[in-house]
PDB file of C-alpha atoms in Angstrom:
ATOM      1  CA  HIS E   1      -0.135  -0.068  -0.006  1.00  0.00           C
ATOM      2  CA  SER E   2       2.870   2.448   0.799  1.00  0.00           C
ATOM      3  CA  THR E   3       4.413   1.974  -2.450  1.00  0.00           C
ATOM      4  CA  ARG E   4       1.048   2.617  -4.335  1.00  0.00           C
ATOM      5  CA  LEU E   5       0.254   5.836  -2.191  1.00  0.00           C
ATOM      6  CA  ALA E   6       3.859   6.956  -2.988  1.00  0.00           C
ATOM      7  CA  MET E   7       3.438   6.456  -6.861  1.00  0.00           C
ATOM      8  CA  LEU E   8      -0.168   8.160  -6.313  1.00  0.00           C
ATOM      9  CA  SER E   9       1.339  11.405  -4.512  1.00  0.00           C
ATOM     10  CA  ASN E  10       4.107  11.830  -7.083  1.00  0.00           C
ATOM     11  CA  ASN E  11       1.387  12.108  -9.634  1.00  0.00           C
ATOM     12  CA  LEU E  12      -0.687  14.786  -7.897  1.00  0.00           C
ATOM     13  CA  THR E  13      -0.148  18.143  -9.172  1.00  0.00           C
ATOM     14  CA  HIS E  14      -2.619  20.210  -7.302  1.00  0.00           C
ATOM     15  CA  TRP E  15      -1.260  19.649  -3.999  1.00  0.00           C
ATOM     16  CA  LYS E  16       1.557  22.106  -3.256  1.00  0.00           C
ATOM     17  CA  LYS E  17       3.664  22.085  -0.421  1.00  0.00           C
ATOM     18  CA  LEU E  18       3.130  25.107   1.829  1.00  0.00           C
ATOM     19  CA  PRO E  19       5.837  27.694   2.279  1.00  0.00           C
ATOM     20  CA  LEU E  20       7.690  27.789   5.187  1.00  0.00           C
ATOM     21  CA  LEU E  21       6.983  30.108   8.173  1.00  0.00           C
ATOM     22  CA  PRO E  22       8.824  33.480   7.635  1.00  0.00           C
ATOM     23  CA  SER E  23      12.074  33.736   9.931  1.00  0.00           C
ATOM     24  CA  LEU E  24      12.058  36.868  11.760  1.00  0.00           C
ATOM     25  CA  THR E  25      15.397  36.455  13.276  1.00  0.00           C
ATOM     26  CA  ASN E  26      18.356  34.684  12.102  1.00  0.00           C
ATOM     27  CA  GLN E  27      19.447  33.907  15.915  1.00  0.00           C
ATOM     28  CA  PRO E  28      15.962  32.505  17.525  1.00  0.00           C
ATOM     29  CA  HIS E  29      18.189  31.337  20.589  1.00  0.00           C
ATOM     30  CA  GLN E  30      19.005  35.072  21.747  1.00  0.00           C
ATOM     31  CA  VAL E  31      15.418  36.020  21.225  1.00  0.00           C
ATOM     32  CA  LEU E  32      14.276  32.787  23.391  1.00  0.00           C
ATOM     33  CA  ALA E  33      16.847  33.500  25.751  1.00  0.00           C
ATOM     34  CA  SER E  34      16.075  37.019  26.528  1.00  0.00           C
ATOM     35  CA  ASP E  35      14.124  38.428  29.076  1.00  0.00           C
ATOM     36  CA  PRO E  36      10.204  38.282  28.779  1.00  0.00           C
ATOM     37  CA  VAL E  37       8.160  41.333  27.902  1.00  0.00           C
ATOM     38  CA  PRO E  38       6.956  43.209  30.962  1.00  0.00           C
ATOM     39  CA  PHE E  39       3.610  42.487  31.908  1.00  0.00           C
ATOM     40  CA  ALA E  40       2.650  46.517  31.982  1.00  0.00           C
ATOM     41  CA  ASP E  41       3.952  46.464  28.219  1.00  0.00           C
ATOM     42  CA  LEU E  42       1.601  43.918  27.148  1.00  0.00           C
ATOM     43  CA  GLN E  43      -1.247  45.551  29.129  1.00  0.00           C
ATOM     44  CA  GLN E  44      -0.453  48.719  27.386  1.00  0.00           C
ATOM     45  CA  VAL E  45      -0.446  47.254  24.035  1.00  0.00           C
ATOM     46  CA  SER E  46      -3.932  45.560  24.776  1.00  0.00           C
ATOM     47  CA  ARG E  47      -5.205  48.776  25.820  1.00  0.00           C
ATOM     48  CA  ILE E  48      -4.095  50.528  22.844  1.00  0.00           C
ATOM     49  CA  ALA E  49      -5.557  47.902  20.915  1.00  0.00           C
ATOM     50  CA  ALA E  50      -9.062  48.198  22.258  1.00  0.00           C
ATOM     51  CA  TYR E  51      -8.834  51.948  21.970  1.00  0.00           C
ATOM     52  CA  ALA E  52      -8.438  51.531  18.410  1.00  0.00           C
ATOM     53  CA  PHE E  53     -10.950  48.810  17.788  1.00  0.00           C
ATOM     54  CA  SER E  54     -13.513  51.122  19.815  1.00  0.00           C
ATOM     55  CA  ALA E  55     -12.639  53.979  17.540  1.00  0.00           C
ATOM     56  CA  LEU E  56     -12.881  52.149  14.320  1.00  0.00           C
ATOM     57  CA  SER E  57     -16.347  50.620  15.471  1.00  0.00           C
ATOM     58  CA  GLN E  58     -17.657  54.030  15.836  1.00  0.00           C
ATOM     59  CA  ILE E  59     -16.958  55.274  12.485  1.00  0.00           C
ATOM     60  CA  ARG E  60     -20.067  55.879  10.583  1.00  0.00           C
ATOM     61  CA  VAL E  61     -20.513  57.103   6.913  1.00  0.00           C
ATOM     62  CA  ASP E  62     -23.251  59.315   6.243  1.00  0.00           C
ATOM     63  CA  ALA E  63     -23.685  58.924   2.451  1.00  0.00           C
ATOM     64  CA  LYS E  64     -25.309  62.111   1.049  1.00  0.00           C
ATOM     65  CA  GLU E  65     -25.292  60.867  -2.744  1.00  0.00           C
ATOM     66  CA  GLU E  66     -25.784  57.571  -4.184  1.00  0.00           C
ATOM     67  CA  LEU E  67     -22.857  55.085  -4.061  1.00  0.00           C
ATOM     68  CA  VAL E  68     -23.958  53.384  -7.248  1.00  0.00           C
ATOM     69  CA  VAL E  69     -24.633  55.262 -10.517  1.00  0.00           C
ATOM     70  CA  GLN E  70     -26.900  53.607 -12.792  1.00  0.00           C
ATOM     71  CA  PHE E  71     -25.966  53.902 -16.176  1.00  0.00           C
ATOM     72  CA  GLY E  72     -28.285  53.746 -19.224  1.00  0.00           C
ATOM     73  CA  ILE E  73     -27.430  51.086 -21.801  1.00  0.00           C
ATOM     74  CA  PRO E  74     -28.195  52.392 -25.391  1.00  0.00           C
TER      75      PRO E  74
END
């Protein structure tokens, strides 16, 4: 069965390998060994994101004109 599956999988052209995750650093061991982000910084980022979400959710568009214009076809 494994031989047959290998033969079939080699013939599949629509299956593509997913790209690797992007590398954000060439030295991940240094990033992992560094001090963790202070909790106050995480709270500040969360608070700013909440403010931004609140501001974006309160944006309203008051359309005074038609957004779609009807064109006559001769």
